[in-house]
CSV table of C-alpha atoms in Angstrom, one decimal:
chain,number,residue,atom,x,y,z
U,1,MET,CA,-42.8,-40.1,-23.2
U,2,ARG,CA,-45.3,-42.2,-25.2
U,3,ALA,CA,-48.1,-39.7,-24.5
U,4,TYR,CA,-45.9,-36.9,-25.9
U,5,LEU,CA,-44.9,-39.0,-28.9
U,6,LEU,CA,-48.6,-39.6,-29.7
U,7,VAL,CA,-49.3,-35.9,-29.6
U,8,VAL,CA,-46.3,-35.3,-32.0
U,9,VAL,CA,-47.7,-38.0,-34.4
U,10,VAL,CA,-51.2,-36.6,-34.3
U,11,ALA,CA,-50.0,-33.0,-35.1
U,12,ALA,CA,-47.8,-34.3,-37.9
U,13,ALA,CA,-50.4,-36.5,-39.4
U,14,VAL,CA,-53.2,-33.9,-39.4
U,15,THR,CA,-50.9,-31.2,-40.7
U,16,TYR,CA,-49.7,-33.5,-43.5
U,17,LEU,CA,-53.2,-34.6,-44.5
U,18,THR,CA,-54.7,-31.1,-44.5
U,19,THR,CA,-51.9,-29.3,-46.3
U,20,PRO,CA,-53.1,-30.4,-49.8
U,21,LEU,CA,-56.6,-29.2,-49.0
U,22,VAL,CA,-55.2,-25.8,-47.8
U,23,ARG,CA,-53.2,-25.6,-51.0
U,24,ARG,CA,-56.4,-25.9,-53.1
U,25,LEU,CA,-58.1,-23.3,-50.8
U,26,ALA,CA,-55.1,-20.9,-51.2
U,27,GLN,CA,-55.4,-21.2,-55.0
U,28,ARG,CA,-59.1,-20.4,-54.9
U,29,VAL,CA,-58.8,-17.4,-52.7
U,30,GLY,CA,-55.8,-16.0,-54.5
U,31,ALA,CA,-53.2,-16.6,-51.7
U,32,ILE,CA,-50.4,-17.0,-54.3
U,33,THR,CA,-46.8,-15.9,-53.9
U,34,PRO,CA,-46.0,-13.6,-56.9
U,35,LEU,CA,-42.7,-13.4,-58.7
U,36,ARG,CA,-40.7,-10.4,-57.5
U,37,ASP,CA,-37.2,-9.1,-58.3
U,38,ARG,CA,-35.6,-10.1,-55.0
U,39,ASP,CA,-37.1,-13.6,-54.9
U,40,VAL,CA,-35.4,-16.8,-56.2
U,41,HIS,CA,-38.5,-18.8,-57.0
U,42,THR,CA,-39.5,-19.1,-60.7
U,43,VAL,CA,-43.2,-19.8,-60.6
U,44,PRO,CA,-46.1,-18.6,-58.4
U,45,VAL,CA,-46.7,-20.9,-55.5
U,46,PRO,CA,-49.7,-21.1,-53.1
U,47,ARG,CA,-49.1,-20.0,-49.5
U,48,MET,CA,-51.2,-20.0,-46.4
U,49,GLY,CA,-49.8,-23.3,-45.1
U,50,GLY,CA,-50.1,-22.1,-41.5
U,51,VAL,CA,-53.8,-23.0,-41.7
U,52,ALA,CA,-52.9,-26.7,-42.0
U,53,MET,CA,-50.4,-26.4,-39.1
U,54,LEU,CA,-53.2,-24.8,-37.0
U,55,CYS,CA,-55.4,-27.8,-37.8
U,56,GLY,CA,-52.5,-30.0,-36.5
U,57,VAL,CA,-52.3,-27.9,-33.3
U,58,VAL,CA,-56.1,-28.2,-32.7
U,59,ALA,CA,-56.1,-32.0,-33.3
U,60,ALA,CA,-53.0,-32.5,-31.0
U,61,LEU,CA,-54.5,-30.5,-28.2
U,62,VAL,CA,-57.8,-32.4,-28.4
U,63,VAL,CA,-56.0,-35.7,-28.2
U,64,ALA,CA,-53.7,-34.5,-25.4
U,65,SER,CA,-56.7,-33.4,-23.4
U,66,ARG,CA,-58.0,-37.0,-23.5
U,67,ILE,CA,-54.8,-38.6,-22.3
U,68,PRO,CA,-54.8,-38.9,-18.5
U,69,PHE,CA,-51.1,-38.1,-18.2
U,70,LEU,CA,-51.5,-34.8,-20.1
U,71,SER,CA,-55.0,-33.9,-18.9
U,72,ARG,CA,-53.4,-32.4,-15.8
U,73,VAL,CA,-51.8,-29.7,-18.0
U,74,PHE,CA,-55.3,-28.7,-19.1
U,75,GLU,CA,-56.6,-28.6,-15.5
U,76,ALA,CA,-53.8,-26.2,-14.6
U,77,ASP,CA,-54.2,-22.4,-14.8
U,78,PRO,CA,-53.3,-21.2,-17.4
U,79,GLY,CA,-54.1,-24.0,-19.8
U,80,PRO,CA,-52.9,-24.7,-23.3
U,81,GLN,CA,-56.2,-23.5,-24.7
U,82,TRP,CA,-55.0,-19.9,-24.5
U,83,VAL,CA,-51.9,-20.8,-26.5
U,84,LEU,CA,-54.4,-22.1,-29.1
U,85,VAL,CA,-56.3,-18.8,-29.0
U,86,GLY,CA,-53.0,-16.8,-29.5
U,87,ALA,CA,-52.0,-19.1,-32.4
U,88,ALA,CA,-55.4,-18.7,-34.0
U,89,VAL,CA,-55.2,-14.9,-33.8
U,90,VAL,CA,-51.7,-14.7,-35.4
U,91,CYS,CA,-52.7,-17.3,-38.0
U,92,ALA,CA,-55.8,-15.3,-38.9
U,93,VAL,CA,-53.7,-12.2,-39.3
U,94,GLY,CA,-51.3,-14.1,-41.4
U,95,VAL,CA,-54.0,-15.5,-43.6
U,96,ALA,CA,-55.3,-12.0,-44.2
U,97,ASP,CA,-51.8,-10.9,-45.2
U,98,ASP,CA,-51.3,-13.9,-47.4
U,99,ILE,CA,-54.5,-13.0,-49.3
U,100,VAL,CA,-54.6,-9.2,-49.3
U,101,GLN,CA,-51.2,-8.1,-48.0
U,102,LEU,CA,-51.7,-6.1,-44.8
U,103,ASP,CA,-49.7,-3.1,-43.8
U,104,ALA,CA,-46.9,-3.3,-41.2
U,105,VAL,CA,-48.9,-1.6,-38.4
U,106,THR,CA,-51.9,-4.0,-38.8
U,107,LYS,CA,-49.7,-7.1,-38.6
U,108,LEU,CA,-47.8,-5.8,-35.6
U,109,ALA,CA,-51.1,-5.0,-33.9
U,110,GLY,CA,-52.3,-8.6,-34.5
U,111,GLN,CA,-49.1,-10.0,-33.0
U,112,VAL,CA,-49.5,-7.7,-29.9
U,113,LEU,CA,-53.2,-8.8,-29.6
U,114,ALA,CA,-52.2,-12.5,-29.6
U,115,ALA,CA,-49.4,-12.0,-27.1
U,116,GLY,CA,-51.6,-9.8,-24.9
U,117,ILE,CA,-54.4,-12.4,-24.8
U,118,MET,CA,-52.0,-15.1,-23.7
U,119,GLY,CA,-50.4,-12.8,-21.1
U,120,TRP,CA,-53.8,-11.6,-19.8
U,121,GLN,CA,-54.8,-15.3,-19.2
U,122,GLY,CA,-51.6,-16.1,-17.3
U,123,ILE,CA,-49.3,-17.3,-20.0
U,124,SER,CA,-46.7,-14.7,-19.1
U,125,LEU,CA,-43.3,-14.5,-17.7
U,126,LEU,CA,-43.5,-14.6,-13.9
U,127,GLN,CA,-39.9,-14.5,-13.0
U,128,LEU,CA,-36.5,-14.1,-14.5
U,129,PRO,CA,-33.5,-16.3,-13.4
U,130,ILE,CA,-31.1,-13.3,-13.5
U,131,GLY,CA,-29.1,-12.4,-10.4
U,132,GLY,CA,-31.1,-15.0,-8.5
U,133,VAL,CA,-34.8,-14.9,-9.1
U,134,THR,CA,-35.9,-11.5,-10.3
U,135,LEU,CA,-39.5,-10.6,-9.7
U,136,LEU,CA,-40.9,-7.5,-11.4
U,137,SER,CA,-44.3,-5.9,-11.4
U,138,SER,CA,-47.0,-7.7,-13.3
U,139,ARG,CA,-47.2,-4.9,-15.8
U,140,THR,CA,-43.5,-5.0,-16.5
U,141,MET,CA,-43.6,-8.7,-17.0
U,142,MET,CA,-46.5,-8.4,-19.4
U,143,VAL,CA,-44.5,-5.9,-21.5
U,144,ILE,CA,-41.5,-8.3,-21.5
U,145,THR,CA,-43.8,-11.2,-22.4
U,146,ILE,CA,-45.2,-9.3,-25.4
U,147,LEU,CA,-41.7,-8.3,-26.5
U,148,VAL,CA,-40.5,-12.0,-26.3
U,149,VAL,CA,-43.4,-13.0,-28.5
U,150,LEU,CA,-42.8,-10.3,-31.0
U,151,VAL,CA,-39.1,-11.1,-31.3
U,152,SER,CA,-39.8,-14.8,-31.8
U,153,VAL,CA,-42.5,-14.2,-34.3
U,154,ASN,CA,-40.5,-11.8,-36.5
U,155,ALA,CA,-37.3,-13.9,-36.2
U,156,VAL,CA,-39.0,-16.9,-37.7
U,157,ASN,CA,-40.7,-14.7,-40.3
U,158,PHE,CA,-37.3,-13.4,-41.3
U,159,VAL,CA,-35.8,-16.8,-41.9
U,160,ASP,CA,-38.7,-18.0,-44.1
U,161,GLY,CA,-36.8,-17.5,-47.3
U,162,LEU,CA,-36.1,-20.9,-48.9
U,163,ASP,CA,-38.1,-24.1,-49.4
U,164,GLY,CA,-38.3,-25.9,-46.0
U,165,LEU,CA,-36.0,-23.5,-44.2
U,166,ALA,CA,-38.3,-22.0,-41.6
U,167,ALA,CA,-40.1,-25.3,-40.9
U,168,GLY,CA,-36.8,-27.2,-40.6
U,169,ILE,CA,-35.1,-24.7,-38.3
U,170,VAL,CA,-38.1,-24.3,-36.0
U,171,GLY,CA,-38.6,-28.1,-36.0
U,172,ILE,CA,-34.9,-28.7,-35.0
U,173,GLY,CA,-35.1,-26.0,-32.3
U,174,ALA,CA,-38.4,-27.4,-31.0
U,175,VAL,CA,-36.9,-30.9,-30.7
U,176,ALA,CA,-34.0,-29.5,-28.7
U,177,PHE,CA,-36.4,-27.6,-26.5
U,178,PHE,CA,-38.7,-30.6,-26.1
U,179,GLY,CA,-35.8,-32.8,-24.9
U,180,TYR,CA,-34.5,-30.1,-22.5
U,181,SER,CA,-38.0,-29.4,-21.1
U,182,TYR,CA,-38.8,-33.0,-20.7
U,183,ALA,CA,-35.5,-33.9,-18.9
U,184,LEU,CA,-35.7,-30.8,-16.7
U,185,GLN,CA,-39.3,-31.5,-15.7
U,186,ARG,CA,-38.8,-35.2,-15.1
U,187,GLY,CA,-35.8,-34.4,-12.9
U,188,SER,CA,-37.6,-31.8,-10.8
U,189,ALA,CA,-41.0,-33.6,-10.5
U,190,PRO,CA,-40.6,-37.3,-11.1
U,191,ASP,CA,-44.1,-38.0,-9.9
U,192,ASP,CA,-45.8,-35.6,-12.4
U,193,PHE,CA,-43.5,-34.5,-15.2
U,194,SER,CA,-46.2,-33.3,-17.6
U,195,SER,CA,-45.8,-29.7,-18.5
U,196,LEU,CA,-47.2,-27.0,-20.8
U,197,ALA,CA,-43.8,-26.2,-22.2
U,198,THR,CA,-43.0,-29.8,-23.2
U,199,LEU,CA,-46.5,-30.2,-24.7
U,200,ILE,CA,-46.3,-27.1,-26.8
U,201,ALA,CA,-42.7,-27.9,-28.0
U,202,GLY,CA,-43.9,-31.4,-29.0
U,203,ILE,CA,-46.9,-30.0,-31.0
U,204,THR,CA,-44.5,-27.6,-32.7
U,205,VAL,CA,-42.3,-30.5,-33.7
U,206,GLY,CA,-45.3,-32.4,-35.1
U,207,CYS,CA,-46.5,-29.4,-37.2
U,208,CYS,CA,-43.1,-28.9,-38.7
U,209,LEU,CA,-42.7,-32.6,-39.5
U,210,GLY,CA,-46.1,-32.8,-41.2
U,211,PHE,CA,-45.6,-29.7,-43.3
U,212,LEU,CA,-42.0,-30.3,-44.5
U,213,PRO,CA,-42.8,-33.0,-47.0
U,214,HIS,CA,-45.0,-30.5,-48.9
U,215,ASN,CA,-42.6,-27.5,-48.3
U,216,PHE,CA,-39.1,-29.0,-48.9
U,217,HIS,CA,-37.5,-28.3,-52.2
U,218,PRO,CA,-39.2,-28.1,-54.6
U,219,ALA,CA,-42.1,-26.7,-52.5
U,220,ARG,CA,-45.7,-27.2,-53.5
U,221,ILE,CA,-46.9,-24.7,-50.9
U,222,PHE,CA,-45.4,-22.1,-48.7
U,223,MET,CA,-46.3,-21.6,-45.0
U,224,GLY,CA,-46.8,-17.8,-45.6
U,225,ASP,CA,-47.1,-15.4,-42.7
U,226,SER,CA,-49.9,-17.5,-41.3
U,227,GLY,CA,-47.4,-20.3,-40.6
U,228,SER,CA,-44.2,-18.4,-39.8
U,229,MET,CA,-45.9,-16.1,-37.3
U,230,MET,CA,-47.7,-19.0,-35.7
U,231,LEU,CA,-44.5,-21.1,-35.3
U,232,GLY,CA,-42.8,-18.1,-33.7
U,233,LEU,CA,-45.6,-17.7,-31.2
U,234,LEU,CA,-45.6,-21.4,-30.3
U,235,LEU,CA,-41.8,-21.3,-29.7
U,236,ALA,CA,-42.3,-18.2,-27.5
U,237,SER,CA,-45.1,-19.9,-25.6
U,238,ALA,CA,-43.0,-22.9,-24.8
U,239,THR,CA,-40.2,-20.5,-23.6
U,240,ILE,CA,-42.6,-18.5,-21.4
U,241,ALA,CA,-44.1,-21.7,-19.9
U,242,ALA,CA,-40.6,-23.1,-19.2
U,243,THR,CA,-39.4,-20.0,-17.3
U,244,SER,CA,-42.4,-20.1,-15.0
U,245,THR,CA,-41.2,-23.6,-13.8
U,246,VAL,CA,-37.8,-22.4,-12.6
U,247,ASP,CA,-37.3,-23.5,-9.0
U,248,PRO,CA,-36.0,-20.6,-6.8
U,249,GLU,CA,-34.1,-23.1,-4.7
U,250,THR,CA,-32.2,-24.2,-7.8
U,251,VAL,CA,-30.9,-20.7,-8.2
U,252,ALA,CA,-30.4,-20.2,-4.5
U,253,ASP,CA,-28.2,-23.3,-4.4
U,254,GLU,CA,-26.1,-21.9,-7.3
U,255,LYS,CA,-27.1,-24.8,-9.5
U,256,ILE,CA,-28.1,-22.1,-11.9
U,257,ALA,CA,-27.3,-23.7,-15.3
U,258,PRO,CA,-30.7,-25.4,-15.8
U,259,ALA,CA,-32.4,-22.3,-14.5
U,260,PHE,CA,-30.9,-20.0,-17.1
U,261,PHE,CA,-31.6,-22.3,-20.0
U,262,PRO,CA,-35.3,-21.5,-20.5
U,263,LEU,CA,-34.0,-18.1,-21.6
U,264,LEU,CA,-30.8,-19.2,-23.3
U,265,LEU,CA,-32.1,-22.1,-25.3
U,266,PRO,CA,-34.7,-20.2,-27.3
U,267,ILE,CA,-32.1,-17.6,-28.1
U,268,ALA,CA,-29.8,-20.4,-29.3
U,269,VAL,CA,-32.7,-21.9,-31.3
U,270,LEU,CA,-33.4,-18.6,-33.0
U,271,LEU,CA,-29.8,-17.3,-33.1
U,272,VAL,CA,-29.6,-17.9,-36.9
U,273,PRO,CA,-32.8,-16.0,-37.7
U,274,LEU,CA,-32.1,-13.4,-35.0
U,275,GLY,CA,-28.6,-12.8,-36.4
U,276,ASP,CA,-30.0,-12.5,-39.9
U,277,MET,CA,-32.6,-10.1,-38.6
U,278,LEU,CA,-30.1,-8.0,-36.8
U,279,LEU,CA,-27.7,-7.9,-39.8
U,280,ALA,CA,-30.6,-6.8,-42.0
U,281,VAL,CA,-31.6,-4.0,-39.7
U,282,VAL,CA,-28.0,-2.7,-39.5
U,283,ARG,CA,-27.5,-3.1,-43.3
U,284,ARG,CA,-30.6,-1.3,-44.3
U,285,THR,CA,-30.2,1.4,-41.7
U,286,ARG,CA,-26.6,2.1,-42.9
U,287,GLN,CA,-28.0,2.3,-46.5
U,288,GLY,CA,-30.5,5.0,-45.4
U,289,LYS,CA,-33.5,2.6,-45.8
U,290,ALA,CA,-36.2,1.7,-43.4
U,291,PHE,CA,-35.3,-1.5,-41.5
U,292,TRP,CA,-38.3,-3.3,-42.9
U,293,HIS,CA,-37.4,-2.5,-46.5
U,294,PRO,CA,-36.9,-5.9,-48.2
U,295,ASP,CA,-33.7,-6.9,-50.0
U,296,LYS,CA,-31.9,-10.0,-51.2
U,297,LYS,CA,-28.9,-10.1,-48.9
U,298,HIS,CA,-30.1,-12.5,-46.1
U,299,LEU,CA,-28.0,-15.4,-45.0
U,300,HIS,CA,-29.7,-17.9,-47.2
U,301,HIS,CA,-29.3,-15.6,-50.2
U,302,ARG,CA,-25.6,-15.3,-49.5
U,303,LEU,CA,-25.2,-19.1,-49.3
U,304,LEU,CA,-26.8,-19.3,-52.7
U,305,GLN,CA,-24.4,-16.6,-54.0
U,306,LEU,CA,-21.4,-18.5,-52.6
U,307,GLY,CA,-22.4,-21.4,-54.9
U,308,HIS,CA,-24.4,-23.7,-52.7
U,309,SER,CA,-27.4,-25.3,-54.4
U,310,HIS,CA,-30.8,-24.7,-52.9
U,311,PRO,CA,-31.1,-27.9,-51.0
U,312,VAL,CA,-27.5,-27.7,-49.7
U,313,ALA,CA,-28.0,-24.1,-48.5
U,314,VAL,CA,-31.0,-25.2,-46.6
U,315,LEU,CA,-29.2,-28.2,-45.1
U,316,VAL,CA,-26.2,-25.9,-44.1
U,317,MET,CA,-28.6,-23.6,-42.2
U,318,TYR,CA,-30.2,-26.7,-40.6
U,319,SER,CA,-26.8,-27.8,-39.4
U,320,TRP,CA,-26.1,-24.5,-37.8
U,321,ALA,CA,-29.5,-24.4,-36.1
U,322,ALA,CA,-28.9,-28.0,-34.8
U,323,PHE,CA,-25.4,-27.1,-33.6
U,324,LEU,CA,-26.6,-24.1,-31.6
U,325,SER,CA,-29.8,-25.5,-30.2
U,326,PHE,CA,-28.7,-29.0,-29.3
U,327,GLY,CA,-25.3,-27.7,-28.1
U,328,VAL,CA,-27.0,-25.4,-25.5
U,329,ALA,CA,-29.6,-28.1,-24.6
U,330,SER,CA,-27.0,-30.8,-23.9
U,331,SER,CA,-24.7,-28.4,-22.0
U,332,ALA,CA,-27.5,-28.0,-19.4
U,333,PHE,CA,-27.0,-31.6,-18.3
U,334,LEU,CA,-23.5,-32.7,-19.4
U,335,PRO,CA,-20.3,-31.9,-17.4
U,336,LEU,CA,-18.5,-28.9,-18.8
U,337,ALA,CA,-15.6,-30.9,-20.3
U,338,GLN,CA,-18.0,-33.3,-22.1
U,339,ALA,CA,-20.1,-30.4,-23.4
U,340,LEU,CA,-17.1,-28.6,-24.8
U,341,ALA,CA,-15.8,-31.8,-26.5
U,342,VAL,CA,-19.2,-32.4,-28.1
U,343,ALA,CA,-19.4,-28.7,-29.1
U,344,VAL,CA,-16.0,-28.8,-30.8
U,345,ALA,CA,-16.8,-32.0,-32.7
U,346,ALA,CA,-20.2,-30.8,-33.8
U,347,GLY,CA,-18.7,-27.4,-34.8
U,348,CYS,CA,-16.1,-29.2,-37.0
U,349,VAL,CA,-18.9,-31.2,-38.7
U,350,VAL,CA,-20.9,-28.0,-39.3
U,351,LEU,CA,-18.0,-26.1,-40.8
U,352,ALA,CA,-17.3,-29.1,-43.1
U,353,LEU,CA,-20.9,-29.1,-44.2
U,354,THR,CA,-20.7,-25.4,-44.9
U,355,PHE,CA,-17.4,-25.2,-46.8
U,356,LEU,CA,-16.7,-28.7,-48.3
U,357,PRO,CA,-19.3,-28.4,-51.0
U,358,LEU,CA,-17.7,-25.2,-52.1
U,359,TRP,CA,-14.3,-26.8,-52.2
U,360,TRP,CA,-15.6,-29.7,-54.3
U,361,ARG,CA,-17.2,-27.2,-56.7
U,362,ARG,CA,-13.8,-25.5,-57.2
U,363,ARG,CA,-12.0,-28.8,-57.4
U,364,ASP,CA,-14.3,-30.0,-60.2
U,365,GLY,CA,-13.8,-26.7,-62.0
U,366,ARG,CA,-17.3,-25.4,-61.6
U,367,PRO,CA,-17.6,-21.6,-61.3
U,368,ASP,CA,-18.5,-20.0,-58.0
U,369,GLY,CA,-21.6,-17.9,-57.5
U,370,PRO,CA,-25.3,-18.8,-57.4
U,371,ALA,CA,-26.1,-22.1,-59.0
U,372,GLY,CA,-29.5,-20.6,-60.1
U,373,PRO,CA,-32.7,-22.6,-60.4
U,374,ALA,CA,-33.1,-25.2,-63.0
U,375,PRO,CA,-35.8,-24.7,-65.7
U,376,GLY,CA,-39.1,-25.1,-64.0
U,377,GLU,CA,-37.6,-25.4,-60.5
U,378,VAL,CA,-39.6,-24.0,-57.7
U,379,VAL,CA,-37.7,-22.0,-55.0
U,380,ASP,CA,-39.4,-20.5,-52.0
U,381,ALA,CA,-40.1,-16.8,-51.8
U,382,HIS,CA,-38.5,-14.7,-49.2
U,383,ARG,CA,-41.0,-13.4,-46.7
U,384,ASP,CA,-39.7,-10.5,-44.7
U,385,ALA,CA,-40.2,-9.6,-41.1
U,386,ALA,CA,-43.8,-9.6,-39.9
U,387,PRO,CA,-44.0,-5.9,-39.0
U,388,ALA,CA,-42.4,-5.2,-42.4
U,389,SER,CA,-44.5,-3.9,-45.2
U,390,PRO,CA,-45.9,-6.7,-47.4
U,391,SER,CA,-43.3,-8.3,-49.6
């Protein structure tokens, strides 16, 4: 565990220290989020924060490769260096979009290229714990791998709409996935429980922790597509790596709960942004618009319209992300009765956090509706789905 914690600290420290430098660079190259009708921020803010997070990923991997406990991960095939290559590709595409605003097809092509490189080098789904262990052709698994990456990348991009929202939700989910992967690997291989999935999840946690102090309300820099797409790819990479470690005997012995969770946990982690993305697609399609057409009706916008302040709206979405991701992760190892009890208690807390501030507002006689930014207040810009046209 100490080796993983060191990697987390390195990723966080490097991301935190390089973010101000990236902010200055973004200002020089013109990577500035403009003011638009559907946005809730009030002043232009630099973006391109994903470059700082990529620096954190590079530093963490370099340090990890020098730690004997984790060096075994680099000796395996495939190694984490191919995750770095994929992250660099989507980050580069995101940087280009942050500066010149790429079209939807170009961004989608960049995402497919990054996923294809990782899959070609072996970071691909090998089996699915569905109905036993399902083995499909390598070509089919490659297609599924690319789809998993695309869904994860665009789900994170969709939720990147308020200061600190995407980094916080991904960080919370990565912590849950880190704990699950570490416990599962340690239980199945007590002599060597280092794993690519745990390493990538830990690095993702560190990058989010290092970036949040600069990005939380009021944000001084946005992560932009360079950051949101990279975080989505890192989450997908951890998922793919975890599914390849499923023991067929675990499924055969009908101890299938831990075997299913490499697939279920990422869905739970991204359920909030996935739900937001699905609702947006349905909403826009019913209105006769293209599904990538931007609007101001995402979940975080609706929380603001209900009367939550900007920080409270972000914390509410944090609480839902934590409830879903930690609830699923803990249920993999807790008895059913205990897992249900914890879920009910946590659900009550989340509902209280969601609705009590509104009750207090009504009790104090304050009007409902969006609180609105204070004069000079900076609120993050909504960045729509990655294959969407530039927002």
